Coordinates of C-alpha atoms in Angstrom, one line a residue:
X21 CA -0.1 0.0 0.1
X22 CA 1.4 3.5 -0.7
X23 CA 2.4 5.7 1.8
X24 CA -0.6 7.9 1.3
X25 CA -3.8 6.7 3.3
X26 CA -6.7 6.4 1.0
X27 CA -9.5 7.9 3.1
X28 CA -12.4 5.2 1.8
X29 CA -11.7 1.9 0.2
X30 CA -14.1 -0.8 -0.8
X31 CA -13.1 -4.4 -0.3
X32 CA -13.7 -7.9 0.8
X33 CA -14.3 -9.0 4.5
X34 CA -15.0 -12.2 6.0
X35 CA -16.5 -15.0 3.8
X36 CA -16.3 -12.3 1.2
X37 CA -18.6 -10.0 2.4
X38 CA -18.3 -6.1 1.3
X39 CA -16.9 -3.8 3.6
X40 CA -15.8 -0.1 3.6
X41 CA -12.8 0.8 5.6
X42 CA -12.3 4.6 6.4
X43 CA -9.2 5.8 7.2
X44 CA -8.2 9.2 9.2
X45 CA -4.6 11.0 8.4
X46 CA -3.7 10.6 11.8
X47 CA -4.0 6.3 11.8
X48 CA -7.4 6.0 13.0
X49 CA -9.7 3.9 11.1
X50 CA -13.2 2.2 10.7
X51 CA -14.4 -0.6 9.0
X52 CA -18.4 -0.6 7.6
X53 CA -20.0 -3.6 6.3
X54 CA -22.8 -3.4 3.8
X55 CA -24.4 -6.4 5.4
X56 CA -26.2 -4.5 8.3
X57 CA -24.8 -1.6 7.4
X58 CA -22.9 -2.3 10.4
X59 CA -19.4 -0.7 11.7
X60 CA -17.3 -3.8 12.9
X61 CA -14.1 -1.7 13.7
X62 CA -13.1 1.2 15.1
X63 CA -9.4 1.5 15.9
X64 CA -7.1 5.0 17.4
X65 CA -4.3 6.2 15.9
X66 CA -2.4 3.8 17.6
X67 CA -4.1 0.7 15.9
X68 CA -6.1 -0.4 19.2
X69 CA -9.5 -1.6 18.5
X70 CA -12.2 0.1 20.8
X71 CA -15.1 -1.9 19.7
X72 CA -16.2 -5.7 20.7
X73 CA -16.8 -8.2 18.1
X74 CA -16.8 -11.7 19.4
X75 CA -14.2 -13.9 18.0
X76 CA -17.3 -16.7 17.4
X77 CA -19.6 -13.7 15.4
X78 CA -21.0 -15.8 12.1
X79 CA -20.3 -13.1 9.3
X80 CA -23.0 -15.2 7.3
X81 CA -26.3 -13.8 6.6
X82 CA -29.2 -14.1 7.5
X83 CA -27.4 -14.0 11.1
X84 CA -26.3 -10.8 12.7
X85 CA -23.0 -10.1 13.4
X86 CA -22.1 -10.1 17.1
X87 CA -20.4 -7.0 18.3
X88 CA -19.9 -3.7 16.7
X89 CA -22.3 -1.1 16.0
X90 CA -25.5 -3.3 15.0
X91 CA -28.5 -1.1 14.1
X92 CA -31.6 -1.9 15.6
X93 CA -34.6 -1.3 12.9
X94 CA -37.7 -1.0 12.7
X95 CA -37.9 -2.2 16.3
X96 CA -35.9 -2.4 19.3
X97 CA -35.4 -5.9 21.3
X98 CA -39.1 -7.0 21.5
X99 CA -40.7 -4.2 21.5
X100 CA -42.9 -4.9 18.5
X101 CA -44.1 -7.9 16.4
X102 CA -41.0 -8.2 14.4
X103 CA -38.1 -10.2 14.8
X104 CA -35.9 -9.3 17.7
X105 CA -34.4 -5.5 17.0
X106 CA -35.9 -5.3 13.7
X107 CA -34.3 -6.4 10.2
X108 CA -32.3 -3.5 9.0
X109 CA -29.0 -5.2 10.7
X110 CA -29.4 -8.2 8.4
X111 CA -30.0 -7.0 5.2
X112 CA -27.8 -6.0 2.6
X113 CA -27.2 -1.8 2.7
X114 CA -26.6 0.2 -0.8
X115 CA -24.0 2.5 -1.2
X116 CA -25.6 5.9 -1.4
X117 CA -23.9 7.8 -4.5
X118 CA -26.2 11.0 -4.3
X119 CA -27.2 11.5 -0.5
X120 CA -29.2 14.8 0.1
X121 CA -27.2 17.3 1.3
X122 CA -26.3 17.3 5.3
X123 CA -27.1 20.7 7.4
X124 CA -23.1 20.5 8.4
X125 CA -20.7 19.0 6.1
X126 CA -18.5 16.4 7.5
X127 CA -14.8 17.7 8.1
X128 CA -13.3 14.6 7.3
X129 CA -12.8 13.1 3.6
X130 CA -13.4 9.5 5.7
X131 CA -17.1 8.9 5.3
X132 CA -19.5 6.5 4.0
X133 CA -23.1 7.4 2.7
X134 CA -25.3 4.2 3.0
X135 CA -28.9 3.2 2.1
X136 CA -31.4 0.9 3.0
X137 CA -35.1 0.9 1.5
X138 CA -37.5 -1.7 1.7
X139 CA -37.8 -4.9 -0.3
X140 CA -40.8 -6.6 -1.8
X141 CA -40.1 -9.6 1.0
X142 CA -40.0 -6.6 3.6
X143 CA -42.9 -4.9 2.6
X144 CA -45.1 -8.2 3.7
X145 CA -43.6 -8.5 7.2
X146 CA -43.7 -4.4 7.5
X147 CA -45.4 -2.6 4.8
X148 CA -44.1 0.9 5.3
X149 CA -42.4 2.8 2.4
X150 CA -39.1 4.6 3.8
X151 CA -35.5 5.8 3.1
X152 CA -33.0 4.8 5.5
X153 CA -29.6 7.1 5.0
X154 CA -27.1 6.4 7.3
X155 CA -23.3 8.2 6.9
X156 CA -20.5 6.7 9.0
X157 CA -17.6 9.1 9.3
X158 CA -14.2 9.4 11.0
X159 CA -13.6 12.7 12.7
X160 CA -9.6 14.3 12.1
X161 CA -9.1 13.1 15.8
X162 CA -10.4 9.7 15.2
X163 CA -14.0 10.6 16.5
X164 CA -16.5 8.0 15.0
X165 CA -20.0 9.8 14.1
X166 CA -22.8 7.9 12.8
X167 CA -25.8 10.0 11.2
X168 CA -29.2 7.9 10.6
X169 CA -31.9 10.1 8.5
X170 CA -35.3 8.5 8.2
X171 CA -37.8 9.1 5.7
X172 CA -41.4 8.1 5.2
X173 CA -41.9 7.9 1.4
X174 CA -45.5 6.9 1.7
X175 CA -47.6 7.9 -1.7
X176 CA -50.8 6.7 0.4
X177 CA -50.7 8.7 3.6
X178 CA -49.6 6.0 5.6
X179 CA -48.0 7.2 9.1
X180 CA -44.6 5.0 10.0
X181 CA -43.7 4.2 13.9
X182 CA -40.6 2.2 15.1
X183 CA -38.1 2.1 17.9
X184 CA -34.5 2.4 17.3
X185 CA -31.0 1.9 18.7
X186 CA -27.4 2.3 17.7
X187 CA -26.4 -1.3 19.8
X188 CA -22.3 -0.3 20.2
X189 CA -20.4 -2.9 21.8
X190 CA -17.5 -1.2 23.7
X191 CA -14.5 -3.0 24.3
X192 CA -13.3 -3.0 27.8
X193 CA -10.2 -4.6 29.7
X194 CA -12.5 -6.0 32.7
X195 CA -16.3 -5.3 33.3
X196 CA -16.1 -5.3 36.9
X197 CA -13.5 -2.4 36.6
X198 CA -15.8 -0.3 34.2
X199 CA -18.0 2.6 35.5
X200 CA -21.0 4.6 33.4
X201 CA -21.3 7.7 34.3
X202 CA -24.8 10.4 33.5
X203 CA -27.0 7.9 34.3
X204 CA -27.5 8.6 38.0
X205 CA -30.9 9.1 39.5
X206 CA -32.6 8.1 36.1
X207 CA -35.5 6.0 35.4
X208 CA -35.3 2.9 33.7
X209 CA -37.2 0.2 32.5
X210 CA -35.8 -3.1 33.2
X211 CA -35.8 -6.1 30.8
X212 CA -34.8 -8.4 33.3
X213 CA -38.2 -7.3 35.4
X214 CA -40.6 -7.4 32.4
X215 CA -39.8 -3.9 32.0
X216 CA -40.9 -2.9 35.1
X217 CA -39.8 1.1 35.7
X218 CA -37.3 1.7 38.4
X219 CA -34.8 5.0 39.5
X220 CA -31.3 4.5 39.2
X221 CA -29.4 5.1 43.0
X222 CA -27.2 8.3 43.1
X223 CA -23.7 6.4 42.4
X224 CA -21.7 5.8 39.0
X225 CA -23.3 2.5 37.7
X226 CA -20.9 -0.7 38.2
X227 CA -21.4 -4.3 37.2
X228 CA -21.3 -7.3 39.0
X229 CA -24.2 -9.5 37.4
X230 CA -26.3 -9.8 34.2
X231 CA -27.4 -5.9 33.0
X232 CA -30.2 -5.1 30.8
X233 CA -31.8 -1.7 31.3
X234 CA -33.5 1.1 29.1
X235 CA -32.4 4.5 31.1
X236 CA -35.3 6.9 29.6
X237 CA -34.4 11.1 28.8
X238 CA -31.1 10.6 29.4
X239 CA -28.4 13.7 28.7
X240 CA -26.9 14.2 25.6
X241 CA -23.5 12.9 26.9
X242 CA -22.4 9.8 28.9
X243 CA -19.3 8.3 29.7
X244 CA -17.8 4.8 30.3
X245 CA -14.8 4.9 32.2
X246 CA -12.3 1.8 32.0
X247 CA -10.2 2.0 34.8
X248 CA -7.7 -0.6 33.8
X249 CA -7.3 0.9 30.4
X250 CA -7.0 4.7 31.6
X251 CA -9.5 5.1 29.2
X252 CA -12.8 7.0 29.0
X253 CA -15.5 6.6 26.0
X254 CA -17.6 9.5 25.7
X255 CA -20.8 9.3 24.1
X256 CA -22.3 12.5 22.3
X257 CA -25.9 11.6 21.3
X258 CA -29.0 13.8 19.3
X259 CA -32.8 13.0 19.0
X260 CA -31.7 9.5 20.6
X261 CA -33.7 10.1 24.4
X262 CA -32.7 6.7 25.6
X263 CA -29.7 5.2 26.7
X264 CA -29.3 1.1 26.9
X265 CA -27.0 -0.6 29.2
X266 CA -26.4 -4.4 28.4
X267 CA -23.8 -6.7 29.6
X268 CA -25.3 -10.4 29.3
X269 CA -23.2 -11.9 32.0
X270 CA -21.9 -15.8 32.3
X271 CA -25.1 -17.7 32.4
X272 CA -26.4 -15.9 29.0
X273 CA -23.1 -15.9 27.5
X274 CA -23.0 -19.7 27.7
X275 CA -26.1 -20.1 26.3
X276 CA -25.4 -17.8 22.7
X277 CA -23.8 -20.3 20.1
X278 CA -21.9 -16.9 18.6
X279 CA -20.4 -15.7 22.0
X280 CA -17.6 -16.7 24.1
X281 CA -18.4 -18.1 27.5
X282 CA -15.7 -15.5 28.9
X283 CA -16.6 -12.5 26.4
X284 CA -18.9 -10.8 28.7
X285 CA -15.8 -10.0 30.9
X286 CA -14.4 -7.6 28.0
X287 CA -17.5 -6.0 26.5
X288 CA -20.1 -3.6 27.0
X289 CA -23.1 -2.3 25.4
X290 CA -23.9 1.2 25.8
X291 CA -26.5 2.0 23.3
X292 CA -28.1 5.5 22.9
X293 CA -32.0 4.6 21.3
X294 CA -35.4 5.5 20.7
X295 CA -37.4 2.9 22.6
X296 CA -39.8 4.4 25.6
X297 CA -41.8 6.8 22.9
X298 CA -41.6 5.2 19.5
X299 CA -41.2 7.9 16.6
X300 CA -44.1 8.5 14.5
X301 CA -43.4 10.0 10.9
X302 CA -46.2 11.3 8.7
X303 CA -45.6 11.2 5.0
X304 CA -42.5 13.0 4.0
X305 CA -41.4 13.7 7.5
X306 CA -37.4 12.8 7.9
X307 CA -36.4 11.9 11.6
X308 CA -32.5 12.1 12.4
X309 CA -30.6 10.5 14.9
X310 CA -26.6 10.5 15.3
X311 CA -24.4 9.5 18.0
X312 CA -20.5 10.4 18.2
X313 CA -18.1 8.4 20.5
X314 CA -14.7 9.5 21.4
X315 CA -12.1 7.5 23.2
X316 CA -9.8 9.8 25.5
X317 CA -7.5 9.2 28.0
X318 CA -8.8 9.1 31.9
X319 CA -7.4 11.5 34.3
X320 CA -6.6 10.0 37.6
X321 CA -6.6 11.5 40.9
X322 CA -5.8 9.0 44.0
X323 CA -7.0 6.1 41.9
X324 CA -10.2 7.9 41.6
X325 CA -12.1 9.4 38.0
X326 CA -13.3 12.7 38.2
X327 CA -16.6 11.9 36.4
X328 CA -17.9 15.3 36.5
X329 CA -14.5 16.6 34.4
X330 CA -15.1 14.1 31.9
X331 CA -19.1 14.9 31.4
X332 CA -18.1 19.0 31.6
X333 CA -15.0 19.1 29.0
X334 CA -16.1 19.6 25.6

């Protein structure tokens, strides 16, 4: 390969599936499979992988890819009559060669626009016309930005209602050394207790057993502090009021064929989402949901992280 980094490259990935590789000048990179429109890799400028993908992930349609950033649309989880997490994550997306203009230009050349439209088969299980445009972009500092634009293209006057999540799997050193800041004192729906509503206590969230919660009306910024790696992930989100926090722990991990028995120790899903209040679009209306991920060194003070600093810094 030449010394100049090609910002966007289409190539073959695992099992011959097409993928797009994005590269930023300073060395960060991302990979997006057209299958699922799914980001499967995000590396910083030291080449360290920041997302978790299971060693047992099955890169073979129609199975969803276990890890990275699956797109949950038009249904999150079992909130509806469709298959778990909807069907966008196991459809082949197309490269969108002529996307409508963005209100803000992507400052980097390392981005790709994908589009998903319903097939005739899709219309049978979910009879709605839409265009789902996804832009995946790498910022100059290695930040990863995903912007989804979903438009109701119905010509029959039919509204469109959906739930949504970026099901991001973060790579962590040891789940027992991780804490999440920004969700304290908020209400959540506990998927392990029949979606019953509870209120989170005032402390940062730490992990010692299975967790599957939908936090509602969350701030636009959430931090994941990895004590051992001295790294903090910051999630900034827009148009996505909820945040799902998930780790399967040991029993569920063993029950998943495409997930290693001990891999739960090295991953955490914190998902920017719109679940509690489904989104409804009239014909011609468009919804936009965006998440921006950054990884920054944690600042330590006598072994403690100062979460307020993390959440206040831009």
